[in-house]
mmCIF file of C-alpha atoms (C1' of nucleotides) in Angstrom:
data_model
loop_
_atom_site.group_PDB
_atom_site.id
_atom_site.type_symbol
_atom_site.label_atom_id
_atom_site.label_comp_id
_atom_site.label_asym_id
_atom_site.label_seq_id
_atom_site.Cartn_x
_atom_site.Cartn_y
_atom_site.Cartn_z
ATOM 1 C CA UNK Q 63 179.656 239.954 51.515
ATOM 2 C CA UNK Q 64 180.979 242.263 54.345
ATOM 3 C CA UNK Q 65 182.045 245.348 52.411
ATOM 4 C CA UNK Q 66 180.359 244.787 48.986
ATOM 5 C CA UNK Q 67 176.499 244.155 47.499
ATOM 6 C CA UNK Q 68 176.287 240.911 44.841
ATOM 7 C CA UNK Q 69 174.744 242.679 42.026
ATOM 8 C CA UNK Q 70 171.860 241.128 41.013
ATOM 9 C CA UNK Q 71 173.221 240.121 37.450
ATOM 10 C CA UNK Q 72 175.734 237.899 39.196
ATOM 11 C CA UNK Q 73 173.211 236.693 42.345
ATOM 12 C CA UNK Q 74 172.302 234.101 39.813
ATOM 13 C CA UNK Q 75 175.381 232.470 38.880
ATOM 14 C CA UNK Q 76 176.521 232.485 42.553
ATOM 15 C CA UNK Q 77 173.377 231.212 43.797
ATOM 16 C CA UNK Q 78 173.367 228.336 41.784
ATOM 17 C CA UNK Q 79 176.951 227.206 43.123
ATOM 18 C CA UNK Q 80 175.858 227.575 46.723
ATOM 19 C CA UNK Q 81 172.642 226.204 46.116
ATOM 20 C CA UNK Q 82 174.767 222.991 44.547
ATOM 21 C CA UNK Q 83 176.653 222.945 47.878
ATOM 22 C CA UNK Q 84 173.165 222.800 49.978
ATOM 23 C CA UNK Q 85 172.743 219.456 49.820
ATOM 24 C CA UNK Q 86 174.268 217.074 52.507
ATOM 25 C CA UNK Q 87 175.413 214.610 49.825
ATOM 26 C CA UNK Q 88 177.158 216.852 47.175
ATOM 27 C CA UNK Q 89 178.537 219.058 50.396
ATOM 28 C CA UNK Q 90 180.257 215.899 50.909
ATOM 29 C CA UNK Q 91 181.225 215.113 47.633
ATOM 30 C CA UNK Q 92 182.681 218.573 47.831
ATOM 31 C CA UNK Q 93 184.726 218.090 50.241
ATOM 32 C CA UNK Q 94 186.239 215.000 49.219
ATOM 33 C CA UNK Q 95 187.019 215.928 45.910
ATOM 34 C CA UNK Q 96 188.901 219.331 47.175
ATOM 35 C CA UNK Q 97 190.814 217.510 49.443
ATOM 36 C CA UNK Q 98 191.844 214.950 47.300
ATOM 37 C CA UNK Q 99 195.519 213.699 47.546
ATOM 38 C CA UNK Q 100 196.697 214.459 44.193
ATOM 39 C CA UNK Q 101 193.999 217.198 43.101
ATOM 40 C CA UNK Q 102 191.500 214.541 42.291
ATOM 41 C CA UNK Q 103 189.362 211.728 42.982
ATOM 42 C CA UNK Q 104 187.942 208.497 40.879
ATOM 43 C CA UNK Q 105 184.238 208.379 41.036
ATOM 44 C CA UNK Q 106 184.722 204.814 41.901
ATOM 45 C CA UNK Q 107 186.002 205.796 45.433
ATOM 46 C CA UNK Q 108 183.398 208.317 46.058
ATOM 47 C CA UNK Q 109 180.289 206.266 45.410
ATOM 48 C CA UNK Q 110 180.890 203.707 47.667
ATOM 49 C CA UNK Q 111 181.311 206.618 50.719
ATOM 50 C CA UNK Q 112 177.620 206.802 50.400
ATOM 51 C CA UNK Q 113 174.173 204.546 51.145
ATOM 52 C CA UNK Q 114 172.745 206.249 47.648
ATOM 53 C CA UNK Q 115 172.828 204.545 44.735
ATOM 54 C CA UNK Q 116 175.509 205.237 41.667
ATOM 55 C CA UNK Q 117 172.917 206.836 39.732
ATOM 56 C CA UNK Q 118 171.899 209.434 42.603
ATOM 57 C CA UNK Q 119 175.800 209.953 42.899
ATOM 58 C CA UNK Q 120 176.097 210.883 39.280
ATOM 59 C CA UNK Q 121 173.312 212.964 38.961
ATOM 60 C CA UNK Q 122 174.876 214.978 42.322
ATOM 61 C CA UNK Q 123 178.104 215.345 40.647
ATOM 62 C CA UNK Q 124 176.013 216.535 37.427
ATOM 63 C CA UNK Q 125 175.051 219.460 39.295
ATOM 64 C CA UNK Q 126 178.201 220.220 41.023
ATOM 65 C CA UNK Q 127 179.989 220.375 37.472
ATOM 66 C CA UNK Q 128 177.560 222.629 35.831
ATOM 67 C CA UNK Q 129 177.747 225.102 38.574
ATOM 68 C CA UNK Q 130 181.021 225.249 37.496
ATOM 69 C CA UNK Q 131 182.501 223.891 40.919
ATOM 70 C CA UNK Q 132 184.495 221.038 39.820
ATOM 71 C CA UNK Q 133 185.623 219.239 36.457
ATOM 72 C CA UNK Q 134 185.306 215.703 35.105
ATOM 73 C CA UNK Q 135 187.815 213.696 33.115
ATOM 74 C CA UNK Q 136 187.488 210.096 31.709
ATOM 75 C CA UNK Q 137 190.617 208.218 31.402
ATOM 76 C CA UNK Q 138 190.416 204.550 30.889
ATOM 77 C CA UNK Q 139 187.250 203.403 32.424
ATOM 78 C CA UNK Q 140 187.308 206.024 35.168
ATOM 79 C CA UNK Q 141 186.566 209.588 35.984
ATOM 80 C CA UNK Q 142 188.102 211.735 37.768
ATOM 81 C CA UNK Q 143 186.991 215.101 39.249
ATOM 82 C CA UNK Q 144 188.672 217.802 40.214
ATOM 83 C CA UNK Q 145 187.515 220.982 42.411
ATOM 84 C CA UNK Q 146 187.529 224.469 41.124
ATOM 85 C CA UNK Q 147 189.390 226.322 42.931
ATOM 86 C CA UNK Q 148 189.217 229.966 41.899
ATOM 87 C CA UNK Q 149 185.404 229.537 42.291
ATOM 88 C CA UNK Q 150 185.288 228.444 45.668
ATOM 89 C CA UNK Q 151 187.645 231.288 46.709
ATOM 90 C CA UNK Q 152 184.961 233.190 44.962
ATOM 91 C CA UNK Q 153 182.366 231.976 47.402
ATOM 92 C CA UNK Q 154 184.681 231.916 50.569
ATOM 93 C CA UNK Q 155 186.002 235.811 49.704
ATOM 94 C CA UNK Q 156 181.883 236.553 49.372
ATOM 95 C CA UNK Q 157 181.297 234.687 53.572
ATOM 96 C CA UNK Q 158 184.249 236.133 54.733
ATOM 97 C CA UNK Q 159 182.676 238.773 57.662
ATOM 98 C CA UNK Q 160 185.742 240.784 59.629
ATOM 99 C CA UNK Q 161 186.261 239.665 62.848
ATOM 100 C CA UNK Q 162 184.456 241.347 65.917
ATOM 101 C CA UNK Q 163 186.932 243.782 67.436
ATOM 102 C CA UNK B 119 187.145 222.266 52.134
ATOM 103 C CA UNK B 120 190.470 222.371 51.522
ATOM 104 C CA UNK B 121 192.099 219.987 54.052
ATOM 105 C CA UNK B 122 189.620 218.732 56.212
ATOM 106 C CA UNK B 123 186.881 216.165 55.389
ATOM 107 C CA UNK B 124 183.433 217.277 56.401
ATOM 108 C CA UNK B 125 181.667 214.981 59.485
ATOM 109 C CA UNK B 126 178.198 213.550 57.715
ATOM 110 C CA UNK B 127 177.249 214.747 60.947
ATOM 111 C CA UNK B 128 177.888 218.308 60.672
ATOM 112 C CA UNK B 129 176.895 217.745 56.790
ATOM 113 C CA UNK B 130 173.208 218.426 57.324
ATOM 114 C CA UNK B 131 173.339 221.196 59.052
ATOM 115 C CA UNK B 132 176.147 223.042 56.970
ATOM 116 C CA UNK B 133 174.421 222.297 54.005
ATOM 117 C CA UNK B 134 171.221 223.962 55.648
ATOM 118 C CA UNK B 135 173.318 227.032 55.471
ATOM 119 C CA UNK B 136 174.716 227.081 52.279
ATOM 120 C CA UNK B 137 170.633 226.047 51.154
ATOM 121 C CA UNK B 138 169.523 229.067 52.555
ATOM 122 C CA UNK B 139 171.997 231.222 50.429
ATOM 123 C CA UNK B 140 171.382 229.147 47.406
ATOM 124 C CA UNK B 141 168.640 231.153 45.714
ATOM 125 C CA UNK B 142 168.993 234.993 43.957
ATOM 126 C CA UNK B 143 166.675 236.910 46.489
ATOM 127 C CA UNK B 144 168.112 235.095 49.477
ATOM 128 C CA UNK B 145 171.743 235.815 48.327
ATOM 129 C CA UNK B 146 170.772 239.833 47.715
ATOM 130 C CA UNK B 147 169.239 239.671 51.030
ATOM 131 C CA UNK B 148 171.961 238.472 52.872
ATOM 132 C CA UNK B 149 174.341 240.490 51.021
ATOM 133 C CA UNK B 150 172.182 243.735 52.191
ATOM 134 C CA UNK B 151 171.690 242.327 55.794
ATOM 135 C CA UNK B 152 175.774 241.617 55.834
ATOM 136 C CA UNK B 153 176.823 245.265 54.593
ATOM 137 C CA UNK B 154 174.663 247.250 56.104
ATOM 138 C CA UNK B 155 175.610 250.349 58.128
ATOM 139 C CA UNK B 156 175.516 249.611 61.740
ATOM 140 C CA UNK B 157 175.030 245.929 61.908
ATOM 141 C CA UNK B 158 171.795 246.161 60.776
ATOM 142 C CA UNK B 159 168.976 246.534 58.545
ATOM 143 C CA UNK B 160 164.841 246.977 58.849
ATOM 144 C CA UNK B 161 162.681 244.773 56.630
ATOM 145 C CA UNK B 162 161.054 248.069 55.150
ATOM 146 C CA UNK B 163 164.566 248.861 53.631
ATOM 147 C CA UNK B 164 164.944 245.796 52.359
ATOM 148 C CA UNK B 165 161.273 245.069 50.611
ATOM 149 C CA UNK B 166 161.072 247.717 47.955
ATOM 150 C CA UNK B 167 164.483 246.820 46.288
ATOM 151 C CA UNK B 168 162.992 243.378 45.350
ATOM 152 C CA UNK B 169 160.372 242.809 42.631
ATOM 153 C CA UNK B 170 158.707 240.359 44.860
ATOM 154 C CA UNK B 171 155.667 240.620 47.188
ATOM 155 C CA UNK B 172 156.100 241.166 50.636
ATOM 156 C CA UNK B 173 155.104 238.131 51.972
ATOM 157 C CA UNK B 174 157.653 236.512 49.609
ATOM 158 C CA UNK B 175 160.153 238.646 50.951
ATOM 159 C CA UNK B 176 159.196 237.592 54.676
ATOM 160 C CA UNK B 177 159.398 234.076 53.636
ATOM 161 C CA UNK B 178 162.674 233.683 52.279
ATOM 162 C CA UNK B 179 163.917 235.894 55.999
ATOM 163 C CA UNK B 180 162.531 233.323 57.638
ATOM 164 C CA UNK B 181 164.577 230.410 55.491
ATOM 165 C CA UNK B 182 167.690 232.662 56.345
ATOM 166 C CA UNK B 183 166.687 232.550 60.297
ATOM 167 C CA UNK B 184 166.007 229.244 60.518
ATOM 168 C CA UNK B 185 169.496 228.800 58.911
ATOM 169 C CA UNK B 186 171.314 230.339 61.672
ATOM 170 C CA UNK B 187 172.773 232.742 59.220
ATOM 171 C CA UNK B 188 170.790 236.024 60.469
ATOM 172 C CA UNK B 189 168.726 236.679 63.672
ATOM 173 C CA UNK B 190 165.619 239.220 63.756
ATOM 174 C CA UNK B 191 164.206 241.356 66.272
ATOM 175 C CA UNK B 192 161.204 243.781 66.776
ATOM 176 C CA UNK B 193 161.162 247.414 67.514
ATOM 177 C CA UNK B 194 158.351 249.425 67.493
ATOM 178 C CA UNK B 195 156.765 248.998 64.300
ATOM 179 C CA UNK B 196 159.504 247.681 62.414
ATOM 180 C CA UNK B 197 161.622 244.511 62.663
ATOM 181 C CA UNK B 198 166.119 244.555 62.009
ATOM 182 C CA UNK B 199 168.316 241.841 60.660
ATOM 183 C CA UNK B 200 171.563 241.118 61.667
ATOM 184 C CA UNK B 201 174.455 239.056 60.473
ATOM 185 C CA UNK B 202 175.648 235.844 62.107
ATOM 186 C CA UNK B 203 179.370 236.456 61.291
ATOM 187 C CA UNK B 204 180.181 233.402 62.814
ATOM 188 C CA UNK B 205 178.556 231.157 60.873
ATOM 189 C CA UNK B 206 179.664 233.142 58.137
ATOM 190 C CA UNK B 207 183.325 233.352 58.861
ATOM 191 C CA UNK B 208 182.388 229.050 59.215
ATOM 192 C CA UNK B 209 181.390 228.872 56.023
ATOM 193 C CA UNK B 210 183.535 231.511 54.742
ATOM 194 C CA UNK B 211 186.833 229.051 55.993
ATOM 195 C CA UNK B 212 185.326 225.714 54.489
ATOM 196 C CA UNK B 213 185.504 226.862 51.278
ATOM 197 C CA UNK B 214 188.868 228.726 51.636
ATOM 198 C CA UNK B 215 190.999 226.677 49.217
ATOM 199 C CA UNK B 216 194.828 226.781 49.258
ATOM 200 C CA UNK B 217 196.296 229.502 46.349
ATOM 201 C CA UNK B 218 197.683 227.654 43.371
ATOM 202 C CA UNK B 219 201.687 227.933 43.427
ATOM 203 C "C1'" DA Z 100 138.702 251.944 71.333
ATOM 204 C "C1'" DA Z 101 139.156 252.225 66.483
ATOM 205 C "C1'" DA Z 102 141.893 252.650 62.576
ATOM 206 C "C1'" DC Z 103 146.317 252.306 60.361
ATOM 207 C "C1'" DG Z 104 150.821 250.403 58.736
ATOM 208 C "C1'" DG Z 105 154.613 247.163 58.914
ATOM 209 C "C1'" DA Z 106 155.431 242.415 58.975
ATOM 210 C "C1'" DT Z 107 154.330 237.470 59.362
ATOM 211 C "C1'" DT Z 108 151.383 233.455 58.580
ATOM 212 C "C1'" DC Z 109 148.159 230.699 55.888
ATOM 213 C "C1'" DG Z 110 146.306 228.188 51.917
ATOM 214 C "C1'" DA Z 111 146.848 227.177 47.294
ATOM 215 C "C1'" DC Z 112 149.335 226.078 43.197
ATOM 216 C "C1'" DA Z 113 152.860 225.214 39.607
ATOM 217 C "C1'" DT Z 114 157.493 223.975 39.379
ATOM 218 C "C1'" DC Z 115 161.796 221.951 40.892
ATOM 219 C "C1'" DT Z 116 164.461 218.261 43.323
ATOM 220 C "C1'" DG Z 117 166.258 213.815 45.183
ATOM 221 C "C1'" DT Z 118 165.810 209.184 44.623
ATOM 222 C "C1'" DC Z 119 165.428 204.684 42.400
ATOM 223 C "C1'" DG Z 120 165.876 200.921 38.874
ATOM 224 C "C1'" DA Z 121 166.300 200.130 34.015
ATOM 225 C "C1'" DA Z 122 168.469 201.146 29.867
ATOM 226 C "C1'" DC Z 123 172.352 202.863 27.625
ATOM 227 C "C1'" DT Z 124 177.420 204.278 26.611
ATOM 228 C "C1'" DT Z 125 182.234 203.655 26.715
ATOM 229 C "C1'" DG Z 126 186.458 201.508 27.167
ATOM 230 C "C1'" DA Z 127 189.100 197.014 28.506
ATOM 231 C "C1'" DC Z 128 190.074 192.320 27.925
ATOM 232 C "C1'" DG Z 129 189.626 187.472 27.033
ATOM 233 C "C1'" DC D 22 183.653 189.841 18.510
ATOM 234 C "C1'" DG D 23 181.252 189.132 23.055
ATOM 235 C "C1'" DT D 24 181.321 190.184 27.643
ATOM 236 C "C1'" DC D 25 182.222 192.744 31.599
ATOM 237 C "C1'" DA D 26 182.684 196.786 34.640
ATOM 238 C "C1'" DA D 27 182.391 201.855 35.427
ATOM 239 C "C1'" DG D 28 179.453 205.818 34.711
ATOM 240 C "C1'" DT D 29 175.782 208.329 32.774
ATOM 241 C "C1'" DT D 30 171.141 209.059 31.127
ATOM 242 C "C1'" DC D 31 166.173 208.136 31.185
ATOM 243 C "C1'" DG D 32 161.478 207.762 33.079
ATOM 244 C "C1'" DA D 33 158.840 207.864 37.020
ATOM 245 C "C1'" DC D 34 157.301 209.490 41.417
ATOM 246 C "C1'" DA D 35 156.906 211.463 46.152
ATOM 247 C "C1'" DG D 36 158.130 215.398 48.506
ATOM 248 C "C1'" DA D 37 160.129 220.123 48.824
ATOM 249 C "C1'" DT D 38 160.231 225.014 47.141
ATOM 250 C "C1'" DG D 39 159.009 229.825 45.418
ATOM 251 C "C1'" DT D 40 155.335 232.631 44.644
ATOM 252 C "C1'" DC D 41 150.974 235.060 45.364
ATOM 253 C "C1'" DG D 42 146.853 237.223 47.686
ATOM 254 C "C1'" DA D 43 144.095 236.984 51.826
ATOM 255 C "C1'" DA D 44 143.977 236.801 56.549
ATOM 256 C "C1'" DT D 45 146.154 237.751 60.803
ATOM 257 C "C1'" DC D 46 149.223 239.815 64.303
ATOM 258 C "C1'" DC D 47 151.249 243.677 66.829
ATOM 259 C "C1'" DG D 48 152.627 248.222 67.796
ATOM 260 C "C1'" DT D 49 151.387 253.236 66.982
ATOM 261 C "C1'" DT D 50 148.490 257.032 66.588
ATOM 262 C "C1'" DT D 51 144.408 259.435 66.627
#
DNA sequence: AAACGGATTCGACATCTGTCGAACTTGACG
DNA sequence: CGTCAAGTTCGACAGATGTCGAATCCGTTT
């Protein structure tokens, strides 16, 4: 964001990922599925991190997957998501201002 | 993101932030605002490169204000944005995920 | 003081969003 | 096969959001 102007073909796209990480739930999801030990988590330890119900979890981690910020994989009864990583160095690389001299 | 959990404290008001740059016309703005010349930008350079009414424009400056991301100020006839690089470079390190081996 | 121009605020409206409980899907296990 | 447990999807609903034009505010200029 210092140096460069988001052309407005991609302000969409990148939009929609920080708009899915403007919500004080999913910011939280976020952040517990990046720093999951092991590069990811079970949904069955996130849900109960929260006073929401399941369904309001799943439909949070709904959006966070379609903006393309994290990954979902059943295995046995579980799923497990994972972050995104290139993406979010997307959006980091976009915030990153230099420092004041 | 990467290795530290997020307080559900400071959730809300990170989220806030990332809110305010979740939507197409915010994110231009801000990306305008960010790399402009000098630190700064008036809201009669940034109005006619939107296809947006003014008002509309005014609106989403004050959702970036009252985000903490920018700050505004009057002179003479005109009013300048400026960049919070702090809460930038904040934002900027939370989502600042480890490079893959 | 009156008129003008840049910018914000107001009121209205259609759409989107977060939440819940109920219903459904999918795999495990007796 | 029947049941159970983990997740997702569905339907509904209150509240938030993006947009506009009209009204207002605040300096400047005549």
């Amino acid at each position: 964001m210092a140096q460069s102007r988001i052309p407005s073909e991609a302000a969409g796209s990148l939009a929609n990922a920080f708009k899915a990480l403007g919500d004080p739930i999913r910011l939280q999801l976020m952040s517990m599925i990046a720093s999951a030990p092991g590069g990811e988590i079970c949904v069955c330890d996130l849900t109960p991190a929260f006073a929401i119900s399941g369904s309001t979890i799943s439909h949070h981690l709904k959006v966070l997957k379609e903006s393309g910020l994290v990954t979902a994989e059943r295995r046995a009864s579980w799923v497990y998501y994972r972050p995104q990583a290139a993406l979010m160095r997307r959006l980091s690389a976009l915030l990153d201002m230099p420092e004041p001299d």
